[in-house]
Structure formats: C-alpha cells, structure tokens
Coordinates of N, CA and C in Angstrom, one line a residue:
M1 N 112.2 73.8 104.6 CA 114.0 73.5 105.2 C 113.9 72.3 104.2
L2 N 114.7 72.0 103.4 CA 115.1 71.0 102.4 C 116.2 70.1 103.4
T3 N 115.6 69.0 103.3 CA 116.1 67.7 103.7 C 116.9 66.9 102.9
Y4 N 117.9 66.0 104.1 CA 118.7 65.3 103.2 C 118.3 64.3 102.8
E5 N 116.4 63.5 103.5 CA 115.7 63.0 102.6 C 114.9 63.2 101.9
F6 N 114.8 64.3 101.1 CA 113.7 64.5 100.0 C 115.4 65.1 98.9
Y7 N 116.8 65.4 99.5 CA 117.6 65.0 98.3 C 117.8 63.5 97.5
T8 N 117.7 63.2 98.5 CA 118.3 61.6 97.9 C 116.6 60.3 97.5
D9 N 115.8 61.1 98.6 CA 114.4 60.2 98.1 C 113.5 60.8 96.8
S10 N 113.7 62.1 96.8 CA 112.9 62.8 95.5 C 113.9 63.2 94.5
Y11 N 114.8 63.6 94.8 CA 115.4 64.6 93.8 C 116.4 63.6 93.4
F12 N 116.6 62.5 94.0 CA 117.4 61.4 94.1 C 118.6 61.5 93.6
G13 N 119.4 62.5 94.2 CA 120.4 63.1 94.6 C 121.1 62.3 95.2
S14 N 123.1 62.0 94.7 CA 124.4 60.8 95.8 C 124.9 61.6 95.6
S15 N 125.5 62.8 95.4 CA 127.2 63.5 95.3 C 127.0 64.3 96.6
I16 N 126.3 64.4 97.6 CA 126.8 65.4 98.5 C 126.2 64.3 99.7
P17 N 127.2 64.7 100.3 CA 127.5 63.1 101.7 C 126.8 64.0 102.8
E18 N 126.1 62.7 102.9 CA 125.1 63.7 104.3 C 125.5 64.0 105.3
A19 N 126.7 63.8 106.0 CA 127.1 65.5 106.7 C 128.0 66.4 105.7
A20 N 127.7 66.1 105.4 CA 127.8 67.9 104.2 C 126.6 68.4 104.4
F21 N 125.6 68.0 103.7 CA 124.9 68.8 103.3 C 123.8 69.7 104.3
P22 N 123.4 69.2 105.7 CA 123.0 70.6 106.4 C 123.9 72.3 105.6
H23 N 124.9 72.2 106.2 CA 125.7 73.8 105.7 C 125.4 73.7 104.0
I24 N 125.6 72.7 103.0 CA 125.3 73.6 101.6 C 124.3 73.6 101.0
A25 N 123.0 72.7 102.2 CA 121.5 73.0 101.9 C 121.7 75.3 102.1
A26 N 121.9 75.3 103.5 CA 121.5 76.3 103.8 C 123.1 77.5 103.1
R27 N 123.5 76.8 102.4 CA 124.3 78.2 101.4 C 123.4 78.2 100.5
A28 N 122.9 77.0 99.5 CA 121.7 76.9 99.1 C 120.5 78.4 99.1
E29 N 119.9 77.7 100.2 CA 118.7 78.4 100.5 C 118.9 80.3 100.3
A30 N 120.1 80.3 101.1 CA 120.4 81.7 100.9 C 120.9 82.8 99.6
A31 N 120.8 81.4 98.6 CA 121.6 81.9 97.1 C 120.1 82.1 96.6
L32 N 119.0 81.1 97.2 CA 117.8 81.4 96.5 C 116.7 82.5 96.7
S33 N 117.5 82.8 98.2 CA 116.5 84.5 98.6 C 117.4 85.5 98.3
K34 N 118.7 85.5 98.2 CA 119.3 86.5 96.6 C 118.8 86.2 95.4
M35 N 118.1 85.7 94.8 CA 117.8 85.5 93.9 C 116.3 86.4 94.0
K36 N 115.9 85.7 95.0 CA 114.0 86.2 94.7 C 114.0 87.8 95.5
R37 N 115.5 88.7 95.8 CA 115.2 89.7 96.3 C 116.2 90.0 94.4
I38 N 116.3 89.8 93.7 CA 116.6 90.3 92.5 C 115.6 89.8 91.8
Y39 N 115.6 88.7 90.9 CA 114.3 88.7 90.0 C 113.1 88.1 91.0
R40 N 111.8 88.3 89.7 CA 110.8 87.8 90.2 C 110.8 86.6 90.4
V41 N 110.7 86.1 90.8 CA 111.1 83.8 90.9 C 108.8 83.3 91.2
E42 N 109.0 82.8 90.2 CA 107.1 82.4 90.3 C 107.9 80.5 90.2
S43 N 107.0 80.4 90.7 CA 106.8 78.0 91.3 C 105.5 78.0 91.1
T44 N 105.8 76.1 90.8 CA 104.5 75.6 90.3 C 103.7 76.0 92.2
G45 N 105.1 75.7 93.0 CA 105.2 75.0 94.2 C 106.1 74.8 95.1
A46 N 105.8 73.9 95.9 CA 107.0 73.8 97.1 C 107.8 72.9 96.8
L47 N 107.2 72.8 95.7 CA 107.9 70.8 95.4 C 109.6 71.0 93.8
S48 N 108.3 72.1 92.9 CA 108.8 72.8 92.3 C 110.7 73.8 92.9
E49 N 110.4 75.0 94.3 CA 111.3 75.3 95.0 C 112.5 74.4 95.6
R50 N 111.9 73.4 95.9 CA 112.6 72.3 96.9 C 113.3 71.5 96.0
M51 N 113.3 71.4 94.5 CA 113.5 70.7 93.5 C 115.2 71.9 93.2
A52 N 114.7 72.7 92.8 CA 115.8 73.6 92.9 C 116.7 73.9 93.6
L53 N 116.3 73.5 94.7 CA 117.8 74.0 95.6 C 118.4 73.3 95.6
C54 N 117.7 71.6 95.2 CA 119.0 70.6 95.6 C 119.8 70.8 94.3
A55 N 119.1 71.4 93.0 CA 120.1 71.6 91.7 C 121.5 72.5 92.2
M56 N 120.6 73.7 93.1 CA 122.0 74.8 93.5 C 122.6 73.8 94.4
A57 N 122.2 73.0 95.6 CA 123.5 72.6 96.8 C 124.5 71.4 95.5
E58 N 124.5 71.4 95.0 CA 124.5 70.2 93.9 C 126.1 71.1 93.4
T59 N 125.9 71.9 93.1 CA 126.6 73.1 92.1 C 127.0 73.4 93.3
I60 N 127.2 74.1 94.1 CA 127.4 74.7 95.7 C 128.6 73.6 95.9
Y61 N 128.0 72.3 96.0 CA 128.9 70.9 96.8 C 130.9 71.2 95.9
D62 N 129.9 71.0 94.4 CA 130.5 71.3 92.8 C 131.7 72.2 93.3
A63 N 131.2 73.4 93.6 CA 132.8 74.6 93.4 C 133.3 74.8 94.3
S64 N 132.5 74.1 96.0 CA 133.3 73.9 97.0 C 135.0 72.8 96.9
R65 N 134.3 72.2 96.0 CA 135.0 70.7 95.5 C 136.2 70.7 94.9
R66 N 136.5 72.4 94.1 CA 137.7 72.4 93.1 C 139.1 73.4 94.6
H67 N 139.5 72.9 93.7 CA 140.8 73.3 94.6 C 141.2 75.2 94.5
S68 N 140.6 75.6 95.3 CA 141.3 76.4 95.9 C 141.0 77.3 94.2
G69 N 139.6 77.3 94.5 CA 138.9 78.6 93.4 C 139.6 78.2 91.6
I70 N 140.7 77.3 91.9 CA 141.5 77.0 90.0 C 140.8 76.8 89.4
S71 N 140.5 76.9 88.1 CA 140.0 76.2 87.5 C 140.3 75.7 86.0
Q72 N 141.4 76.1 85.5 CA 142.4 75.4 84.4 C 144.3 76.3 85.1
V73 N 144.7 75.2 84.7 CA 146.1 75.1 84.6 C 147.1 74.9 83.7
R74 N 147.7 75.3 83.3 CA 149.0 74.7 82.0 C 150.5 75.1 82.5
M75 N 150.6 74.2 81.7 CA 152.4 74.3 81.9 C 152.7 75.3 81.5
G76 N 152.6 74.6 80.5 CA 153.8 75.3 79.4 C 153.1 77.0 78.9
E77 N 154.5 77.8 79.4 CA 153.9 79.2 79.1 C 153.6 79.4 80.9
M78 N 153.1 78.4 81.9 CA 152.5 79.2 82.9 C 151.2 80.0 83.0
T79 N 150.3 79.4 83.0 CA 148.7 79.9 82.7 C 148.1 79.1 84.1
V80 N 147.6 80.2 84.7 CA 146.4 79.2 85.9 C 145.1 80.7 85.5
S81 N 144.1 80.1 86.0 CA 142.6 80.2 85.6 C 142.5 80.4 87.0
Y82 N 141.6 81.2 87.4 CA 140.4 81.2 88.9 C 139.4 81.8 88.4
R83 N 138.4 80.6 89.4 CA 136.4 80.7 88.7 C 136.3 81.8 89.7
D84 N 135.8 82.3 89.3 CA 135.5 84.2 89.8 C 133.4 83.7 90.3
S85 N 133.1 84.7 91.3 CA 132.4 83.9 92.1 C 130.8 84.5 91.0
K86 N 130.8 85.7 90.1 CA 129.9 86.0 89.6 C 129.7 84.6 88.3
A87 N 130.7 83.5 88.1 CA 130.4 82.2 87.3 C 129.5 81.6 88.1
L88 N 129.7 81.5 89.2 CA 128.8 80.8 90.1 C 127.3 81.0 90.5
S89 N 127.4 82.4 89.8 CA 126.0 82.4 90.2 C 125.2 82.4 89.5
R90 N 126.4 83.1 88.3 CA 125.8 82.0 86.7 C 124.7 81.0 86.6
E91 N 125.5 80.3 87.5 CA 125.3 78.5 87.4 C 124.6 78.8 88.3
L92 N 124.8 78.8 89.0 CA 123.5 78.6 89.8 C 122.3 79.2 89.1
V93 N 122.2 80.5 89.1 CA 120.5 80.8 88.0 C 120.3 80.1 87.1
G94 N 121.3 79.1 86.1 CA 120.8 78.1 85.3 C 119.9 77.4 86.2
K95 N 120.7 76.6 87.1 CA 120.4 75.6 87.9 C 118.7 76.0 88.4
A96 N 118.8 76.8 88.9 CA 117.7 77.0 89.9 C 116.2 77.6 88.6
S97 N 116.7 77.8 87.0 CA 115.8 77.9 86.3 C 115.5 76.7 85.7
M98 N 116.3 75.6 86.2 CA 115.5 74.6 85.8 C 114.7 73.8 85.9
Y99 N 113.8 74.9 86.9 CA 112.4 74.7 88.0 C 111.9 75.8 88.5
L100 N 111.9 77.0 88.1 CA 111.4 77.9 88.7 C 111.5 79.0 87.1
D101 N 110.4 79.9 87.5 CA 110.4 81.2 86.7 C 111.0 81.9 86.6
L102 N 112.9 82.4 86.4 CA 112.5 83.1 86.1 C 112.8 84.7 86.1
Y103 N 111.8 86.1 86.6 CA 112.2 87.1 85.7 C 112.3 88.0 86.1
R104 N 113.2 89.1 84.8 CA 114.1 90.2 85.8 C 113.3 91.3 84.6
G105 N 113.4 92.4 85.7 CA 113.0 94.0 85.0 C 111.9 94.5 85.2
V106 N 110.6 95.3 84.8 CA 109.8 95.5 84.8 C 109.2 95.0 84.8
T107 N 107.4 95.4 86.3 CA 106.4 94.6 85.8 C 104.9 95.2 85.2
V108 N 104.0 95.7 84.9 CA 103.3 96.3 84.9 C 102.0 95.5 85.0

C-alpha cells in the first residue's frame, strides 16, 4: 500500500494534499492492477512499483482537478473539447512506463 510519507519523502511529491491522498492512491493502485491484466509488467522491485504509483497518482489528481473533463474552450465560433478516458489511460501507461517495463503481446 502506498503511503503519503513515501510520496513526500521518497518520491518528493508535493502536488497531492494529504487529505486527498488515500482516495487518489487507491485509484492509482486500481489502475496499475488493470495494467497488470493487460500488460506483462516487470519491475526491479517494490520501490519501482511504488514510484510508478506516485507518478500515476499525480496524473489522476491533476485530471480530477480539471473542470468537468473539458480540455479546451474557444469562444470564437464556440469550440468545446472534452478529455476522454482513453487519453487519461494512455497518460497513466506513460507514467507507469517511466518506472516499470510494460510488454504487450504474446510471449514465447
């Protein structure tokens, strides 16, 4: 389980407030569990997995702070773009791959 102390002392994170951390960390852990069902995930140990979880937690927190999923608004000729969940999933995979090796496909 990821702790706030690890997030601040080892990962040196500061963007997630302590009160929000348990909920955000649980979402990051669920996202990593899903990745493990889709990809073959290799790590160099518990440290790399916890670092990946911290990076993913910050991404989830940042996404949750954006207003109702809107990623772009333009007033001239009224354009509104919404951030889709696939974009967040791709971003989480990118963050996880900074610390973990992710492989997709058939292994022999």
